[in-house]
Coordinates of C-alpha atoms and ligand atoms in Angstrom, one line a residue:
M122 CA 213.7 81.6 71.6
A123 CA 213.2 83.3 68.3
Q124 CA 212.7 79.9 66.7
K125 CA 210.1 79.0 69.3
L126 CA 208.3 82.2 68.7
L127 CA 208.4 81.6 65.0
S128 CA 207.0 78.1 65.3
F129 CA 204.3 79.4 67.6
F130 CA 203.2 82.0 65.0
M131 CA 203.3 79.5 62.2
T132 CA 201.1 77.1 64.1
F133 CA 198.7 80.0 64.9
F134 CA 198.5 80.9 61.2
L135 CA 198.1 77.3 60.1
L136 CA 195.2 76.9 62.5
L137 CA 193.6 80.1 61.2
S138 CA 193.9 79.1 57.6
S139 CA 192.5 75.6 58.3
A140 CA 189.6 77.2 60.0
D141 CA 188.8 78.8 56.7
A142 CA 188.9 75.5 54.8
P143 CA 185.6 74.1 53.6
Q144 CA 184.0 72.0 56.4
E145 CA 182.6 69.2 54.2
T146 CA 184.6 66.0 54.6
P147 CA 186.3 65.1 51.3
P148 CA 185.5 61.8 49.6
P149 CA 187.6 59.0 51.0
S150 CA 189.9 58.6 48.1
I151 CA 190.7 60.1 44.7
P152 CA 191.2 57.7 41.9
D153 CA 194.7 57.7 40.7
G154 CA 195.0 57.1 37.0
I155 CA 191.7 55.4 36.3
P156 CA 190.9 56.7 32.9
P157 CA 187.6 58.5 32.5
L158 CA 185.2 56.8 30.1
H159 CA 183.0 58.2 27.4
V160 CA 180.6 56.8 24.9
A161 CA 182.0 56.2 21.5
G162 CA 179.4 54.7 19.1
T163 CA 177.9 51.7 20.8
V164 CA 180.9 51.2 23.2
L165 CA 182.8 52.9 26.0
A166 CA 186.2 54.3 25.4
D167 CA 189.1 55.8 27.3
P168 CA 190.5 59.3 26.4
Q169 CA 192.9 57.7 23.8
G170 CA 189.9 56.2 22.0
N171 CA 190.6 52.6 23.1
T172 CA 187.5 50.5 23.7
V173 CA 186.9 49.7 27.3
R174 CA 184.6 46.9 28.3
L175 CA 183.4 46.9 31.9
K176 CA 183.1 43.3 33.3
G177 CA 182.4 42.4 36.9
V178 CA 179.8 41.7 39.5
S179 CA 176.8 43.3 41.1
T180 CA 176.3 43.1 44.8
H181 CA 172.9 41.8 46.0
G182 CA 170.9 44.4 47.9
L183 CA 173.3 46.4 50.0
A184 CA 170.8 46.3 53.0
W185 CA 170.6 42.5 52.9
F186 CA 174.2 41.4 52.1
P187 CA 176.3 44.3 53.4
D188 CA 179.3 42.2 54.4
Y189 CA 180.2 41.5 50.8
V190 CA 181.2 45.1 50.5
N191 CA 184.7 44.7 51.6
A192 CA 188.1 45.4 50.0
D193 CA 189.2 41.7 50.0
A194 CA 186.1 40.7 48.2
F195 CA 186.6 43.2 45.5
R196 CA 190.3 42.3 45.3
T197 CA 189.4 38.6 44.8
I198 CA 187.0 39.5 42.0
K199 CA 189.6 41.8 40.4
E200 CA 192.7 39.5 40.8
G201 CA 191.0 36.1 40.5
W202 CA 188.4 36.9 37.9
G203 CA 189.9 39.7 36.0
A204 CA 187.0 42.0 36.8
N205 CA 187.3 45.8 36.4
A206 CA 183.9 46.9 37.8
V207 CA 181.6 46.4 40.6
R208 CA 177.9 47.5 40.9
L209 CA 176.4 48.6 44.2
A210 CA 172.7 47.7 44.2
L211 CA 170.7 50.1 46.4
Y212 CA 167.1 48.8 46.4
T213 CA 164.6 51.6 46.7
Q214 CA 161.3 50.0 47.6
E215 CA 161.9 46.5 48.7
Y216 CA 162.1 45.7 52.4
G217 CA 164.8 47.8 54.1
G218 CA 165.2 49.8 50.9
Y219 CA 166.3 53.4 50.6
C220 CA 162.8 54.7 50.2
S221 CA 161.0 52.1 52.3
G222 CA 162.2 52.6 55.8
G223 CA 165.9 51.5 55.3
D224 CA 168.6 53.3 57.3
R225 CA 169.7 55.8 54.7
E226 CA 172.9 56.8 56.5
K227 CA 174.0 53.3 56.8
L228 CA 173.1 52.5 53.2
K229 CA 175.1 55.6 52.1
E230 CA 178.0 54.5 54.2
L231 CA 178.0 51.2 52.3
V232 CA 177.9 53.0 49.0
D233 CA 180.9 55.2 50.2
K234 CA 182.8 52.1 51.3
G235 CA 182.1 50.4 48.0
V236 CA 183.4 53.4 46.1
Q237 CA 186.4 53.6 48.3
Y238 CA 187.4 50.0 47.9
A239 CA 186.8 50.0 44.2
T240 CA 188.8 53.2 43.8
E241 CA 191.8 51.9 45.8
L242 CA 191.8 48.8 43.6
G243 CA 191.6 50.9 40.4
M244 CA 188.1 49.5 39.5
Y245 CA 185.0 51.2 38.1
V246 CA 182.0 51.3 40.3
I247 CA 178.3 51.7 39.4
L248 CA 175.9 53.4 41.9
D249 CA 172.7 51.5 41.0
W250 CA 169.3 53.1 42.1
H251 CA 167.7 49.7 42.2
I252 CA 164.0 50.2 41.5
L253 CA 162.1 47.0 41.1
S254 CA 158.6 46.6 42.6
D255 CA 158.2 50.3 42.3
G256 CA 158.1 49.8 38.5
D257 CA 157.6 53.5 37.7
P258 CA 160.8 55.4 38.2
R259 CA 158.8 58.5 39.1
A260 CA 157.6 56.8 42.3
H261 CA 160.7 58.0 44.1
Q262 CA 161.9 60.7 41.7
D263 CA 162.5 63.3 44.4
E264 CA 164.6 60.9 46.5
A265 CA 166.5 59.9 43.3
V266 CA 167.3 63.5 42.5
A267 CA 168.5 64.2 46.1
F268 CA 170.5 61.0 46.2
F269 CA 172.3 61.5 42.8
N270 CA 172.8 65.2 43.6
E271 CA 174.6 64.3 46.8
M272 CA 176.6 61.5 45.2
S273 CA 177.6 63.3 42.0
R274 CA 178.8 66.3 44.1
K275 CA 180.8 64.0 46.3
Y276 CA 182.2 61.9 43.5
A277 CA 182.6 64.6 40.7
D278 CA 186.4 64.0 40.7
H279 CA 186.1 60.2 40.6
T280 CA 186.7 59.2 37.1
N281 CA 185.7 55.6 38.0
V282 CA 182.1 56.3 39.2
L283 CA 179.1 55.6 36.9
Y284 CA 175.5 56.4 37.9
E285 CA 172.6 54.0 37.1
L286 CA 169.3 55.9 37.3
C287 CA 166.7 53.2 37.4
N288 CA 167.4 49.5 37.6
E289 CA 164.3 48.0 36.0
P290 CA 161.3 50.2 35.1
Q291 CA 158.0 48.4 34.3
N292 CA 154.8 49.6 32.7
S293 CA 156.7 52.9 32.0
P294 CA 156.7 54.0 28.4
W295 CA 160.2 55.2 27.4
Q296 CA 159.0 58.5 25.8
T297 CA 156.5 59.7 28.3
V298 CA 157.9 58.3 31.6
I299 CA 161.4 57.0 31.6
K300 CA 163.0 59.6 29.4
P301 CA 161.5 62.6 31.2
Y302 CA 162.5 61.0 34.6
A303 CA 166.1 60.5 33.3
E304 CA 166.2 64.1 32.0
T305 CA 165.3 65.4 35.5
V306 CA 167.8 63.2 37.4
L307 CA 170.5 63.7 34.8
A308 CA 170.2 67.5 35.1
A309 CA 171.0 67.1 38.8
I310 CA 174.1 64.9 38.1
R311 CA 175.3 67.1 35.2
A312 CA 175.3 70.2 37.4
N313 CA 178.0 68.5 39.5
D314 CA 179.6 66.1 37.1
P315 CA 179.4 67.1 33.5
D316 CA 180.8 64.0 31.9
A317 CA 180.4 60.8 34.0
V318 CA 178.9 57.9 32.2
V319 CA 175.2 57.4 33.1
I320 CA 173.2 54.2 32.7
V321 CA 169.5 54.5 32.0
G322 CA 167.2 51.6 32.4
T323 CA 164.6 50.7 29.8
N324 CA 161.0 49.5 30.1
T325 CA 160.0 45.9 30.9
W326 CA 162.8 45.1 33.4
S327 CA 165.4 46.9 31.2
Q328 CA 164.8 44.9 28.1
D329 CA 163.1 47.3 25.7
V330 CA 166.3 48.9 24.4
E331 CA 164.7 49.2 20.9
D332 CA 162.4 51.9 22.3
V333 CA 165.4 54.2 22.5
I334 CA 166.1 54.0 18.7
G335 CA 165.6 57.5 17.4
R336 CA 164.6 58.8 20.8
R337 CA 167.9 59.0 22.7
L338 CA 168.5 61.4 25.5
A339 CA 170.3 64.6 24.4
D340 CA 173.4 63.6 26.3
E341 CA 176.4 62.0 24.8
N342 CA 177.6 60.0 27.8
V343 CA 174.5 57.9 28.4
V344 CA 174.3 54.2 27.9
Y345 CA 171.0 52.2 27.9
A346 CA 170.5 49.2 30.1
F347 CA 169.6 45.7 28.9
H348 CA 169.2 42.9 31.4
F349 CA 168.9 39.2 30.7
Y350 CA 168.5 35.9 32.6
A351 CA 169.8 33.3 30.2
A352 CA 167.4 30.5 31.1
T353 CA 164.4 32.8 30.4
H354 CA 165.6 35.2 27.8
K355 CA 166.9 33.6 24.6
E356 CA 167.1 34.2 20.9
S357 CA 164.3 36.8 20.6
Y358 CA 165.9 38.8 23.3
R359 CA 169.3 38.6 21.7
Q360 CA 167.7 39.9 18.6
K361 CA 166.5 43.0 20.6
V362 CA 170.1 43.7 21.6
K363 CA 171.3 43.2 18.0
N364 CA 168.6 45.5 16.7
A365 CA 169.5 48.3 19.1
L366 CA 173.3 47.9 18.4
A367 CA 172.6 48.0 14.7
A368 CA 170.8 51.3 15.2
G369 CA 173.8 52.7 17.0
I370 CA 172.4 52.5 20.5
P371 CA 175.1 52.0 23.2
V372 CA 173.8 49.0 25.1
F373 CA 175.1 48.3 28.6
V374 CA 174.2 45.0 30.4
S375 CA 174.3 46.3 34.0
E376 CA 172.8 43.1 35.3
C377 CA 172.5 39.6 34.1
G378 CA 172.1 36.0 35.3
L379 CA 172.4 32.6 33.8
C380 CA 169.3 31.0 35.5
D381 CA 165.7 32.1 35.1
A382 CA 164.4 35.6 35.7
S383 CA 163.3 34.8 39.3
G384 CA 167.0 34.6 40.2
S385 CA 166.7 30.8 40.7
G386 CA 165.8 27.7 38.7
G387 CA 168.3 25.8 36.5
V388 CA 171.3 27.5 34.8
D389 CA 171.1 27.3 31.0
E390 CA 174.7 26.9 29.9
N391 CA 173.9 26.9 26.1
S392 CA 172.0 30.2 26.3
A393 CA 174.7 31.6 28.6
R394 CA 177.3 30.8 25.9
E395 CA 175.3 32.5 23.2
W396 CA 174.9 35.6 25.4
F397 CA 178.6 35.8 26.2
A398 CA 179.5 35.4 22.5
L399 CA 177.1 38.2 21.5
L400 CA 178.4 40.5 24.3
K401 CA 182.1 39.8 23.4
E402 CA 181.6 40.3 19.7
N403 CA 180.1 43.7 20.3
H404 CA 182.3 44.8 23.3
V405 CA 179.2 45.1 25.4
S406 CA 179.9 45.5 29.2
F407 CA 178.2 43.2 31.7
L408 CA 177.8 42.8 35.5
A409 CA 176.8 39.5 37.0
W410 CA 174.0 39.2 39.5
S411 CA 175.0 38.7 42.3
L412 CA 177.9 38.6 44.8
C413 CA 176.4 36.6 47.7
N414 CA 175.7 33.1 49.0
K415 CA 171.9 33.3 49.1
N416 CA 170.3 30.0 48.4
E417 CA 169.3 30.8 44.8
T418 CA 171.0 29.8 41.6
S419 CA 171.9 33.4 40.6
A420 CA 174.1 33.7 43.7
L421 CA 177.8 33.5 42.7
I422 CA 178.9 31.9 45.9
K423 CA 177.7 28.5 47.1
P424 CA 175.1 28.7 49.9
D425 CA 177.3 26.7 52.3
C426 CA 180.3 28.9 51.8
A427 CA 180.5 31.6 54.5
K428 CA 183.7 33.2 53.2
L429 CA 183.4 36.9 52.4
S430 CA 186.4 37.0 50.1
G431 CA 189.2 34.8 48.7
W432 CA 186.8 32.3 47.1
A433 CA 188.4 29.2 45.6
A434 CA 186.8 27.5 42.5
E435 CA 185.0 25.0 44.8
D436 CA 183.4 27.9 46.7
L437 CA 181.7 29.2 43.5
S438 CA 178.2 28.2 42.4
Q439 CA 177.7 27.0 38.8
S440 CA 176.7 30.6 38.0
G441 CA 179.8 31.8 39.8
K442 CA 182.2 29.6 37.8
L443 CA 180.6 30.4 34.4
F444 CA 180.7 34.1 35.1
R445 CA 184.3 34.0 36.4
D446 CA 185.3 32.2 33.1
A447 CA 183.3 34.7 31.0
I448 CA 184.9 37.7 32.8
L449 CA 188.4 36.1 32.5
D450 CA 187.8 35.5 28.7
G451 CA 189.2 38.6 27.1
Ligands
IDC202 C1 166.2 39.3 43.2 C2 167.1 38.6 44.2 C3 166.3 37.9 45.3 C4 165.4 39.0 46.0 C5 164.6 39.7 44.9 C6 163.8 40.9 45.6 O1 167.9 37.6 43.5 O2 167.1 37.3 46.2 O3 164.6 38.3 46.9 O4 165.4 40.2 43.9 O5 162.6 41.1 44.9 C7 166.1 41.3 38.6 C8 166.3 42.4 39.6 C9 166.9 41.8 40.8 C10 166.4 40.4 41.1 C11 166.8 39.5 40.0 C12 166.3 38.0 40.2 O6 167.0 43.5 39.1 O7 166.7 42.7 41.9 O8 167.0 40.0 42.3 N1 166.2 40.0 38.8 O9 164.9 37.9 40.3 N2 165.7 41.5 37.3 C13 165.6 40.3 36.7 C14 165.9 39.3 37.6

């Protein structure tokens, strides 16, 4: 009887104390032993000072190809390709985008799932605010601040989450538009998460990394985005990357393709090889556009392959095979 009474009171007190617990649901998973990263010179490093290169794939637009956000897909990329990172592309203004009538709750659910799967697999994950036709990052600045405030609060403990503030600004001078935008969004993130790595896009579809020389953000853990599509962007663009690196700018290739900048056209294998050599030599991270089977040459999966994970070599497009090899290569 005494024991029954005791257990009754214990249950009662437990209930009472859990009623006091914060009501917000915790993030789905806490990374276990994924080293936090910081910027060291032009590269990323772990707390012991070892250089860490992120290599992996970007999703296509989350609204358009949601089914590729699944644990087996990420596992295939990790185990079969040697990838350690995934980028979640959240379009802002394109059809169905976060700021153009898309279902925000559903899109955020996909982001949460993506973070959860990456976390369970020990991978890094980039939350990409994918501006494109909007061009000027300030077009949806309020939404960006609200989104990153919410995400950085939720994922402050996640050592594997990186924030990408603006995919590809256009007609937006670094000093007067992008930098002040980044300062505003960064302030929202830093209030919650003081040291996560943040990726900031540069003008002209994230290619003007030289603009940042001498004009970096006053934040040590920011890297600056450079994007290339190998069949369109060749030696003069590689030179831009070399110039930025030589000036000490941490360059991060958060998106790249091996075809032309439209996302289609032929793959340029020679230019691709030159790019991969340059990135490897300088320990520059890169994410491949994109993990889907859309009928365009940038898609990593062949259009007639419906598998959502477990791709064999013959399921990969030419871009897919070349990227898999480049990711596997050291
Ligand atoms: C392209 C997609 C294509 C989609 C289009 C939307 O591959 O299927 O219809 O966006 O406008 C980028 C962008 C990226 C582009 C990609 C190829 O970041 O969103 O994806 N690209 O054009 N910058 C340079 C090339």
